[in-house]
XYZ file of C-alpha atoms in Angstrom:
665
model
C 20.543 41.521 -3.708
C 20.856 37.217 -2.514
C 23.894 36.281 -0.504
C 24.780 32.891 0.959
C 23.235 32.817 4.144
C 20.868 35.253 4.188
C 17.303 34.616 5.393
C 14.070 34.905 2.737
C 11.068 34.444 4.006
C 11.456 34.215 7.407
C 12.361 30.490 7.318
C 14.522 29.798 3.581
C 18.176 30.284 4.325
C 20.245 30.597 1.725
C 23.081 27.859 0.873
C 24.710 27.638 -2.672
C 23.958 28.683 -6.027
C 23.270 25.868 -7.710
C 22.233 26.814 -11.351
C 21.414 30.303 -13.761
C 18.935 31.071 -16.750
C 18.605 33.643 -18.828
C 15.270 35.210 -16.492
C 16.792 33.690 -12.780
C 18.978 32.396 -10.527
C 18.449 29.510 -8.310
C 19.780 28.705 -5.131
C 19.675 25.576 -3.019
C 17.797 26.874 0.696
C 16.820 25.104 3.713
C 13.220 25.711 4.372
C 13.269 26.245 8.758
C 9.721 25.396 8.900
C 9.635 22.231 7.445
C 13.544 21.335 7.988
C 14.216 20.201 4.069
C 16.011 21.420 1.381
C 14.298 23.261 -1.414
C 15.224 24.577 -4.459
C 14.439 29.176 -4.711
C 14.808 30.581 -8.122
C 15.296 34.323 -7.773
C 14.073 36.435 -10.267
C 17.276 39.045 -12.215
C 16.858 42.727 -11.616
C 15.920 43.499 -14.770
C 12.739 41.202 -14.536
C 12.222 42.739 -11.203
C 11.948 45.679 -12.227
C 9.125 45.411 -14.285
C 5.689 45.537 -12.889
C 3.775 44.194 -15.903
C 6.224 41.703 -15.754
C 5.751 40.698 -12.061
C 2.229 40.967 -11.964
C 1.975 38.147 -14.395
C 4.222 35.505 -12.858
C 3.216 36.209 -9.597
C -0.620 35.055 -10.710
C 0.762 32.417 -13.374
C 3.570 31.406 -10.300
C 0.581 30.811 -7.934
C -1.478 29.208 -10.198
C 1.342 26.473 -10.894
C 1.413 25.868 -7.008
C -1.663 23.797 -7.532
C -0.350 21.297 -9.476
C 0.703 18.041 -8.307
C 2.075 15.540 -10.640
C 5.161 13.319 -9.981
C 6.587 14.563 -13.580
C 6.140 18.032 -13.233
C 8.604 19.912 -10.274
C 6.600 20.927 -8.042
C 5.757 24.824 -6.782
C 5.643 25.052 -2.936
C 5.843 29.195 -2.340
C 5.536 32.305 -3.888
C 7.064 35.445 -2.214
C 8.219 39.185 -2.365
C 11.370 40.585 0.045
C 12.904 43.652 -0.622
C 12.386 43.723 -4.299
C 13.579 39.760 -4.731
C 11.181 37.580 -6.159
C 10.837 34.407 -5.779
C 9.396 30.999 -6.139
C 10.516 27.813 -3.627
C 10.402 24.891 -5.515
C 11.440 20.791 -5.162
C 14.682 20.234 -5.217
C 15.372 17.444 -7.659
C 19.336 16.010 -7.596
C 19.750 15.335 -11.018
C 21.378 17.087 -14.578
C 18.951 18.879 -17.313
C 18.157 16.868 -19.970
C 19.572 19.693 -22.608
C 23.544 18.428 -20.289
C 22.429 14.455 -20.716
C 21.684 14.933 -24.499
C 25.403 16.610 -24.744
C 27.131 14.243 -22.118
C 25.496 11.029 -24.454
C 25.905 12.746 -27.832
C 22.163 11.396 -28.696
C 19.881 8.943 -27.014
C 18.449 5.523 -28.204
C 14.703 5.608 -29.619
C 13.482 3.736 -26.882
C 15.109 6.035 -24.103
C 13.877 8.838 -25.801
C 10.592 7.664 -26.223
C 10.633 6.765 -22.789
C 11.964 10.138 -21.706
C 8.886 12.027 -23.823
C 6.288 9.882 -22.597
C 7.547 10.921 -18.541
C 6.924 14.750 -20.035
C 4.015 14.720 -21.649
C 2.402 13.199 -18.797
C 2.925 16.447 -16.834
C 2.302 18.938 -19.492
C -0.875 16.665 -19.748
C -1.359 17.589 -15.875
C -0.887 21.174 -16.581
C -3.232 21.324 -19.896
C -5.860 19.763 -17.602
C -5.700 22.446 -15.561
C -5.787 25.499 -17.648
C -1.808 25.416 -17.684
C 0.534 26.125 -20.552
C 3.620 26.082 -20.540
C 5.483 27.568 -23.510
C 8.896 27.517 -23.033
C 9.495 23.328 -23.612
C 13.064 22.391 -24.271
C 15.430 20.333 -23.069
C 16.857 23.273 -20.451
C 13.267 23.086 -18.605
C 13.814 19.360 -18.054
C 14.894 17.627 -15.440
C 16.096 14.042 -14.987
C 16.934 13.022 -11.315
C 18.875 10.638 -10.536
C 16.455 8.017 -9.848
C 15.480 8.413 -13.728
C 12.493 10.376 -13.081
C 11.480 13.140 -15.484
C 10.052 15.710 -13.927
C 9.317 19.517 -16.285
C 10.193 22.788 -14.465
C 9.204 26.725 -15.096
C 5.481 26.183 -15.424
C 4.085 29.988 -14.838
C 7.240 31.524 -15.311
C 7.279 30.325 -18.771
C 3.534 32.316 -19.508
C 5.027 35.440 -17.774
C 7.842 35.811 -19.833
C 5.790 35.390 -23.519
C 3.335 37.889 -22.188
C 5.473 41.157 -22.593
C 8.258 41.937 -24.422
C 11.358 39.589 -24.189
C 13.938 39.153 -27.034
C 14.232 35.108 -27.936
C 18.154 35.871 -26.998
C 16.957 35.996 -23.887
C 14.783 33.566 -23.342
C 17.203 31.176 -24.947
C 14.109 29.333 -26.881
C 13.532 30.129 -30.063
C 15.163 26.957 -31.294
C 12.294 25.382 -29.561
C 9.072 27.912 -29.784
C 6.653 27.294 -32.797
C 5.613 29.331 -35.744
C 2.583 30.915 -33.776
C 4.631 31.768 -31.065
C 7.500 32.853 -33.819
C 5.128 35.106 -35.491
C 3.623 37.081 -31.723
C 0.538 35.166 -32.053
C -1.511 33.169 -29.959
C -0.261 30.354 -28.407
C -1.895 27.119 -26.627
C -1.527 23.332 -26.301
C -0.458 22.604 -29.257
C 2.496 24.830 -28.641
C 3.799 22.891 -26.100
C 3.316 19.636 -28.391
C 5.497 21.613 -31.632
C 8.079 22.271 -28.771
C 8.298 18.319 -27.321
C 8.700 17.272 -31.103
C 11.368 19.547 -31.839
C 12.785 18.509 -28.041
C 12.257 14.677 -29.110
C 14.007 15.670 -32.384
C 17.355 16.539 -30.505
C 17.620 13.630 -28.051
C 17.060 11.771 -31.050
C 19.691 13.104 -33.606
C 21.516 15.159 -31.145
C 21.060 18.416 -32.838
C 18.343 20.631 -32.949
C 16.296 20.220 -36.613
C 16.605 25.290 -37.716
C 20.110 26.880 -36.443
C 21.100 30.212 -38.023
C 23.422 33.532 -37.117
C 20.514 34.953 -35.302
C 17.301 34.889 -32.988
C 15.204 36.213 -36.510
C 16.421 33.946 -38.689
C 15.841 30.676 -36.905
C 12.447 32.034 -35.600
C 11.960 32.428 -39.427
C 13.146 29.007 -40.259
C 9.838 27.825 -38.075
C 7.598 29.195 -39.628
C 9.027 28.592 -43.575
C 11.127 26.272 -43.943
C 9.983 21.780 -43.573
C 11.303 20.088 -41.024
C 14.428 17.848 -42.057
C 13.367 13.904 -41.091
C 15.346 12.742 -37.889
C 16.582 9.356 -40.439
C 17.739 11.594 -42.778
C 20.497 12.389 -39.785
C 20.004 8.626 -37.966
C 18.780 6.202 -40.251
C 18.143 3.879 -37.581
C 15.460 5.302 -35.569
C 12.021 3.643 -36.285
C 9.520 5.057 -38.628
C 6.653 5.335 -36.129
C 9.506 7.336 -33.901
C 9.972 9.662 -37.332
C 5.880 9.892 -38.068
C 5.534 10.815 -34.051
C 7.937 13.916 -34.614
C 6.664 15.151 -37.789
C 3.329 15.460 -36.875
C 4.289 16.591 -33.803
C 6.139 19.886 -35.757
C 3.331 20.350 -38.004
C 3.741 24.342 -39.302
C -0.237 24.486 -39.012
C -1.609 23.557 -35.116
C -3.993 21.576 -36.669
C -2.365 18.885 -38.341
C -0.590 18.186 -34.874
C -1.823 15.876 -32.366
C -4.407 17.925 -30.431
C -3.864 17.059 -26.971
C -1.192 15.640 -25.318
C -3.367 12.367 -24.296
C -3.359 11.776 -27.873
C 0.468 11.958 -28.488
C 1.299 10.340 -25.222
C -0.704 7.303 -26.403
C 1.288 7.092 -29.593
C 4.437 7.250 -27.568
C 3.205 4.363 -25.916
C 2.971 1.893 -28.885
C 5.876 3.365 -30.353
C 7.240 1.623 -27.219
C 5.694 -2.051 -28.231
C 5.679 -1.707 -32.313
C 8.617 0.753 -33.300
C 8.649 0.205 -36.451
C 5.006 -1.015 -37.578
C 3.039 2.584 -39.272
C 0.325 3.413 -36.871
C 0.510 7.199 -36.971
C -2.330 8.867 -38.759
C -0.879 12.089 -40.439
C -3.525 14.556 -41.115
C -4.649 15.053 -44.665
C -3.469 18.712 -45.311
C -6.249 18.746 -48.899
C -8.802 17.925 -46.092
C -7.916 19.892 -43.412
C -7.704 22.831 -45.980
C -11.144 22.062 -47.728
C -14.154 24.268 -46.851
C -16.711 22.531 -44.385
C -19.384 23.559 -42.745
C -19.006 23.228 -38.690
C -21.023 21.134 -36.725
C -23.375 21.419 -33.666
C -20.361 19.320 -32.556
C -17.763 22.306 -33.371
C -20.158 25.122 -31.771
C -20.618 23.381 -28.410
C -16.451 22.222 -27.617
C -16.107 25.787 -28.861
C -18.649 27.267 -26.302
C -17.184 24.489 -23.203
C -13.364 26.356 -24.127
C -14.629 29.604 -24.221
C -16.063 28.785 -20.913
C -13.096 27.251 -19.629
C -10.735 29.647 -20.014
C -13.106 32.305 -18.547
C -13.351 29.884 -15.099
C -9.602 29.290 -15.388
C -9.232 33.585 -15.617
C -12.048 34.472 -13.316
C -10.370 31.714 -10.534
C -6.672 33.690 -11.121
C -8.619 37.095 -10.742
C -10.384 36.172 -7.370
C -7.477 34.553 -5.484
C -5.337 37.780 -6.430
C -8.279 39.810 -4.706
C -8.184 37.543 -1.646
C -4.455 37.914 -0.991
C -4.184 41.400 -1.769
C -7.396 41.616 0.813
C -5.402 39.477 3.143
C -2.655 41.707 2.694
C -4.039 44.842 3.643
C -5.075 42.932 6.677
C -2.147 42.375 7.918
C -0.822 45.169 7.129
C -3.682 47.219 9.428
C -3.093 44.464 12.561
C 0.908 45.014 12.327
C 0.987 48.623 11.359
C 3.826 48.187 9.958
C 5.588 51.181 8.299
C 4.943 51.942 4.060
C 7.711 50.873 2.812
C 8.003 47.654 4.506
C 7.051 44.437 2.269
C 4.042 41.857 3.859
C 5.085 38.901 3.292
C 2.503 37.211 0.887
C -0.008 33.914 1.878
C 2.108 30.926 2.624
C 0.866 28.318 -0.337
C 1.814 25.480 1.339
C 0.644 26.056 4.956
C -2.879 28.053 3.825
C -2.337 30.002 7.119
C -5.916 31.250 8.510
C -6.843 34.914 8.483
C -6.883 36.579 12.215
C -10.543 36.197 14.062
C -10.705 38.750 16.830
C -13.636 36.329 18.060
C -11.282 33.210 17.840
C -8.515 35.787 19.799
C -10.684 36.450 22.230
C -11.674 32.867 22.892
C -8.534 31.666 23.380
C -7.337 34.579 25.708
C -9.980 33.152 27.892
C -8.743 28.969 27.731
C -5.333 30.354 28.488
C -6.793 32.544 32.016
C -8.366 29.684 32.517
C -5.571 27.121 32.578
C -3.289 29.347 34.169
C -5.705 29.464 37.269
C -6.065 25.790 37.094
C -2.674 25.138 36.655
C -2.476 28.181 39.681
C -4.624 26.020 42.305
C -2.663 22.722 41.558
C 0.365 24.070 42.209
C -0.358 26.009 45.277
C -2.509 23.075 46.403
C 0.593 20.817 45.824
C 3.008 23.130 48.220
C 0.027 23.990 50.731
C 0.177 20.119 51.568
C 4.108 19.778 51.553
C 4.467 21.702 54.128
C 0.958 20.941 56.050
C -1.258 24.353 54.997
C -3.917 21.619 53.703
C -5.295 18.593 56.069
C -8.902 16.673 55.955
C -9.619 15.068 59.141
C -12.026 12.663 58.462
C -12.066 12.192 55.496
C -10.804 9.792 52.999
C -6.790 9.760 51.463
C -7.577 8.212 48.516
C -8.384 10.935 46.791
C -5.605 12.778 47.492
C -3.060 9.771 46.624
C -4.752 9.838 43.424
C -3.968 13.577 43.187
C -0.779 13.186 43.893
C -0.094 10.212 41.867
C -1.254 11.549 38.773
C 1.409 14.624 38.999
C 4.473 13.479 40.843
C 7.110 13.276 38.889
C 5.985 15.335 36.338
C 7.323 18.961 35.946
C 5.081 21.791 35.383
C 4.639 22.252 31.676
C 3.688 18.380 31.424
C 1.046 19.149 33.632
C -0.333 21.828 31.381
C 0.295 20.017 28.456
C -1.921 17.288 29.765
C -4.490 20.196 30.846
C -4.381 21.885 27.421
C -5.505 18.140 25.333
C -8.167 18.054 28.040
C -9.517 21.287 27.383
C -9.130 21.998 23.211
C -9.853 18.298 22.963
C -8.090 17.748 19.217
C -9.099 15.913 17.380
C -6.873 13.156 15.394
C -6.350 12.231 11.643
C -4.812 9.103 9.960
C -1.345 9.383 9.071
C -0.845 8.563 4.891
C 1.212 6.045 3.817
C 4.324 7.555 2.322
C 6.577 4.739 2.518
C 8.578 3.979 -1.144
C 7.905 7.149 -2.040
C 10.769 10.376 -2.591
C 11.658 12.793 -0.170
C 9.631 15.516 -2.096
C 6.611 13.254 -2.847
C 6.495 11.828 0.853
C 6.383 15.717 1.915
C 3.684 16.988 -0.559
C 1.637 14.039 0.472
C 1.699 14.994 4.401
C 1.082 18.271 3.887
C -1.504 17.922 1.693
C -3.011 15.879 4.261
C -2.359 18.645 7.185
C 1.058 17.272 8.469
C 4.426 18.670 8.841
C 7.570 16.128 7.875
C 10.877 15.833 9.756
C 13.878 13.894 7.872
C 16.004 12.025 9.375
C 18.251 9.324 7.125
C 18.209 5.998 8.028
C 20.807 3.053 6.748
C 18.640 0.298 4.374
C 19.353 -2.920 2.290
C 16.026 -2.963 0.556
C 14.807 1.003 0.444
C 16.899 2.881 -2.820
C 18.514 5.714 -1.749
C 16.490 9.284 -1.234
C 13.563 7.324 -1.216
C 11.053 6.734 2.334
C 12.451 3.750 3.868
C 10.114 4.321 7.799
C 7.649 6.482 9.530
C 6.957 7.877 12.596
C 3.888 7.638 13.018
C 3.228 4.714 10.446
C 0.427 4.550 8.101
C -2.946 4.754 9.362
C -1.750 5.532 12.531
C -3.734 9.155 13.980
C -2.442 12.447 15.223
C -3.599 15.878 15.134
C -3.239 18.244 11.774
C 0.144 20.250 12.160
C 1.403 17.786 13.804
C 5.392 16.042 12.854
C 5.743 13.016 11.247
C 9.332 12.080 11.134
C 9.962 10.744 7.559
C 13.360 8.291 7.420
C 14.841 8.691 3.922
C 17.088 5.699 2.992
C 20.781 6.202 2.911
C 20.870 3.818 -0.561
C 20.634 0.572 -1.355
C 23.412 -0.476 -4.736
C 22.735 2.889 -7.157
C 22.092 -0.351 -10.182
C 19.430 -1.361 -8.204
C 15.921 -0.154 -9.281
C 12.651 -1.253 -7.707
C 10.471 -3.821 -9.737
C 6.796 -1.767 -10.507
C 3.710 -3.818 -10.522
C 2.567 -4.096 -13.764
C -0.072 -6.903 -12.389
C -3.858 -5.577 -14.475
C -2.369 -3.391 -17.005
C -2.494 -3.748 -20.397
C 0.474 -5.011 -22.516
C 1.067 -1.339 -23.765
C 1.524 -0.107 -20.450
C 3.174 -2.439 -18.657
C 5.589 -2.096 -21.349
C 5.676 1.740 -20.820
C 6.260 1.192 -16.784
C 9.225 -1.299 -16.970
C 10.862 0.842 -19.263
C 10.063 3.737 -17.068
C 11.658 2.009 -14.545
C 14.853 1.248 -15.984
C 13.993 -2.743 -17.028
C 13.620 -5.178 -20.089
C 10.784 -6.593 -21.229
C 11.382 -10.511 -21.692
C 8.890 -12.602 -23.781
C 4.966 -11.985 -23.644
C 2.593 -14.969 -23.058
C -0.392 -16.092 -22.947
C -2.398 -17.718 -19.720
C -5.139 -18.544 -18.244
C -6.298 -16.808 -15.419
C -9.470 -17.304 -12.880
C -9.896 -13.861 -12.363
C -12.324 -12.571 -15.122
C -11.379 -8.362 -14.267
C -8.020 -9.446 -15.801
C -8.489 -10.607 -19.493
C -6.530 -9.592 -21.803
C -4.419 -7.883 -19.054
C -1.009 -8.528 -17.424
C -1.718 -11.420 -14.970
C 2.212 -12.136 -14.576
C 5.437 -10.862 -13.842
C 8.471 -12.885 -13.368
C 10.133 -10.470 -10.842
C 7.996 -9.971 -7.126
C 6.934 -6.564 -7.084
C 8.993 -4.393 -4.965
C 12.160 -6.332 -5.135
C 15.144 -4.772 -6.302
C 16.750 -6.078 -9.371
C 19.637 -4.264 -11.377
C 19.085 -1.853 -14.322
C 18.424 -3.652 -17.476
C 17.175 -6.796 -15.656
C 14.461 -8.591 -18.204
C 10.735 -9.267 -16.850
C 9.343 -11.805 -18.579
C 5.067 -10.968 -18.634
C 1.997 -13.051 -19.067
C -1.319 -11.782 -20.254
C -4.845 -13.758 -19.140
C -6.589 -15.549 -21.520
C -9.599 -15.319 -19.298
C -10.704 -18.123 -16.435
C -9.713 -21.648 -17.316
C -12.156 -24.491 -18.686
C -12.072 -27.454 -16.197
C -8.712 -30.221 -17.289
C -9.806 -33.940 -17.419
C -7.045 -36.876 -17.492
C -7.718 -40.359 -19.007
C -5.341 -42.573 -17.704
C -5.771 -46.328 -18.129
C -4.676 -49.684 -20.470
C -6.605 -50.634 -22.955
C -7.466 -53.805 -24.178
C -8.006 -54.620 -28.045
C -11.104 -54.793 -30.371
C -11.296 -58.566 -29.385
C -13.827 -57.905 -26.853
C -15.775 -56.931 -29.271
C -15.057 -58.958 -32.749
C -14.528 -62.579 -32.609
C -12.327 -62.545 -35.978
C -10.103 -59.659 -34.718
C -6.600 -61.759 -34.461
C -4.185 -61.060 -31.981
C -0.737 -59.542 -33.227
C -2.924 -57.690 -36.013
C -1.683 -54.083 -36.877
C -4.430 -51.467 -35.570
C -4.878 -47.889 -35.527
C -5.963 -46.531 -32.051
C -7.606 -43.163 -31.879
C -8.827 -41.041 -28.915
C -11.676 -38.456 -29.369
C -12.786 -35.624 -26.980
C -16.532 -35.448 -27.059
C -16.306 -31.968 -28.868
C -14.256 -34.215 -31.897
C -10.760 -33.094 -30.723
C -8.651 -36.153 -31.561
C -6.189 -36.282 -28.609
C -4.261 -39.568 -29.275
C -3.414 -41.546 -32.315
C -0.877 -44.399 -32.542
C -0.926 -48.014 -34.667
C 0.371 -51.120 -32.356
C -0.100 -54.331 -32.631
C 0.375 -55.035 -28.801
C -2.405 -55.258 -26.505
C -3.027 -53.742 -23.776
C -2.188 -50.679 -24.365
C -1.224 -47.936 -21.799
C -2.685 -44.688 -22.211
C -1.620 -41.616 -19.871
C -3.560 -38.273 -21.579
C -3.745 -34.992 -19.300
C -5.021 -31.362 -19.991
C -8.450 -32.901 -21.518
C -9.742 -29.095 -21.822
C -13.361 -28.890 -20.736
C -15.108 -32.107 -21.546
C -15.325 -35.173 -19.910
C -16.634 -37.936 -22.017
C -14.373 -39.764 -25.126
C -14.301 -42.515 -27.343
C -11.821 -44.629 -28.596
C -11.955 -46.109 -31.986
C -9.858 -48.765 -33.411
C -9.296 -49.468 -36.659
C -7.872 -52.911 -37.964
C -8.231 -55.490 -41.377
C -9.228 -58.969 -40.241
C -9.460 -62.153 -42.341
C -12.220 -64.466 -42.737
C -10.881 -67.889 -43.875
C -12.315 -69.911 -46.752
C -14.754 -73.036 -46.475
C -16.180 -76.383 -48.369
C -19.121 -77.059 -47.795
C -21.519 -80.463 -49.770
C -24.485 -79.065 -51.164
C -27.813 -81.955 -51.141
C -26.336 -82.787 -54.939
C -23.264 -84.037 -53.649
C -21.431 -81.483 -54.769
C -18.200 -79.348 -52.952
C -18.714 -75.602 -52.623
C -15.401 -74.029 -52.053
C -15.436 -70.619 -50.218
C -11.781 -68.659 -50.697
C -10.807 -66.625 -47.609
C -11.459 -62.906 -47.837
C -10.127 -59.446 -45.978
C -11.672 -56.391 -44.803
C -11.452 -53.550 -42.939
C -13.571 -52.716 -39.886
C -13.777 -50.351 -37.076
C -15.161 -50.669 -33.704
C -15.490 -47.802 -31.423
C -15.530 -47.942 -27.496
C -16.768 -44.635 -25.229
C -14.917 -43.971 -22.600
C -14.945 -41.480 -19.561
C -12.263 -39.100 -18.195
C -11.678 -38.188 -14.557
C -11.368 -34.550 -13.547
C -7.325 -33.030 -12.990
């Protein structure tokens, strides 16, 4: 029986009850070993008494403890004490998605898709580690105060579905896949179905199937077609509707085949919500008989091998833990009824080694003798027992200087460091991370974490504003790193993420998840060839804090820019080339680059003409063309016969070209 104030596992002090579910109660607790708050989920008595369930629960929960992802509630520890079975998890301050939907009635398509993207990325990480959730629903999705979406209850779900537990106890029948409702095999595509139903509820504020009994609802999942979410909310974009419908196909083969595929379409829908891009599987083509290919055979073999390997890893892990328990029991000689604490998943304690214990004992004796010798020497010298004639006193002064002013424990510490020669390692950078992420990162590198609160105008509440030792500094494995948690800036402020180098789609997703809006997306040149077709500019600095909903403008690189040239000068009229040109004649002046691009055109009668053309790309030569009309005057000439021959005046169009050089900008 769990009571407030009790200590379980010799480290977790139960502080308060913060939630309850069909199978477990959740408590806030303090881990005295690492000085942090955690969530402790305790199985209810009816499940704790089911030996088969407990066995599966422990194996699956221990497997889930290996998952580390920002969109998953991390499992730190699994334990048992006096018939109480519990798992220790990351404490996430926030509300469940279920309560969030109830609070808002329904979510906008943009917000629902953003949440679904984070959920799918978390589940994908689990699938990649061979773990299927089997109980995806809004109650198992938490939205933290800083807007992070996290999936919880990995491990406990599989243990539950592996045993005879009624659907009303699990509370999951509204989200269960048809294959689960039939009691058949379920896999990653079952999680995809459940996420599709969850997305449906986010968009419409209701579940697609309801009924008086759980059996009636389960039958609807098996038999009835899913209603379109647009039949309840007309403004839902077509791509979002199609994503929901593809996720919730009755046949697993007609759904998305992986969370990765689903995530890509969800991201695309943020970019182009009204575009018809979702590829639905053709039922007729899927139902047709077809020969199995070599690739299909190879895929099946790999899938079977992967499942066998996962099962073997879990079995071996369980065997090792059982062997460790036996050794611990033998060492401590505890009564048979006493429960031995399981190996700490988080700390990975070393097994007992007799040789190591003997060596440690010898070292302790040596240190004790050395310390005793120093103490005897100091006392003897002080009372005049030791006096060295004819010896230089400098060594004595040196010894006195080294020990003077220090107590015995300080001298002992120096000697221990000298004897052990403890190796030091670089402290990881946890600045800007949440408390849970920082603790997880430090523990992963072999360090412990101490928490202290500091005020900060630049770091949001709950995030790491400083650390001691600092990033990259050296410290022994197992030593404590103090992480300074900010008491917070304005809750309406969010941190601008770095989207430089991302595709337009991924940048949009990243900014949306951060609570920001995407403004204009333009194009520009950039000298970094690796950024071509990727974001090379964002209108707010990375790491700065802005109000939620702030619009961020982006620019996509079209590649390294060409050299730019300019042409600045006064252009004389065509009279320099044509003596028939008359000043004041209307003349069309055209400036053309060597690549044929027309840069300038005007008609004028006044010369010289001022010209100032900049931004000429890629060419340094050009041509000025003059188009004008000249008048050739008439004349009277007397020929040899004495006759006067008169020629009338005529006009003609002329074209003069002049080569020019451009100056590099």
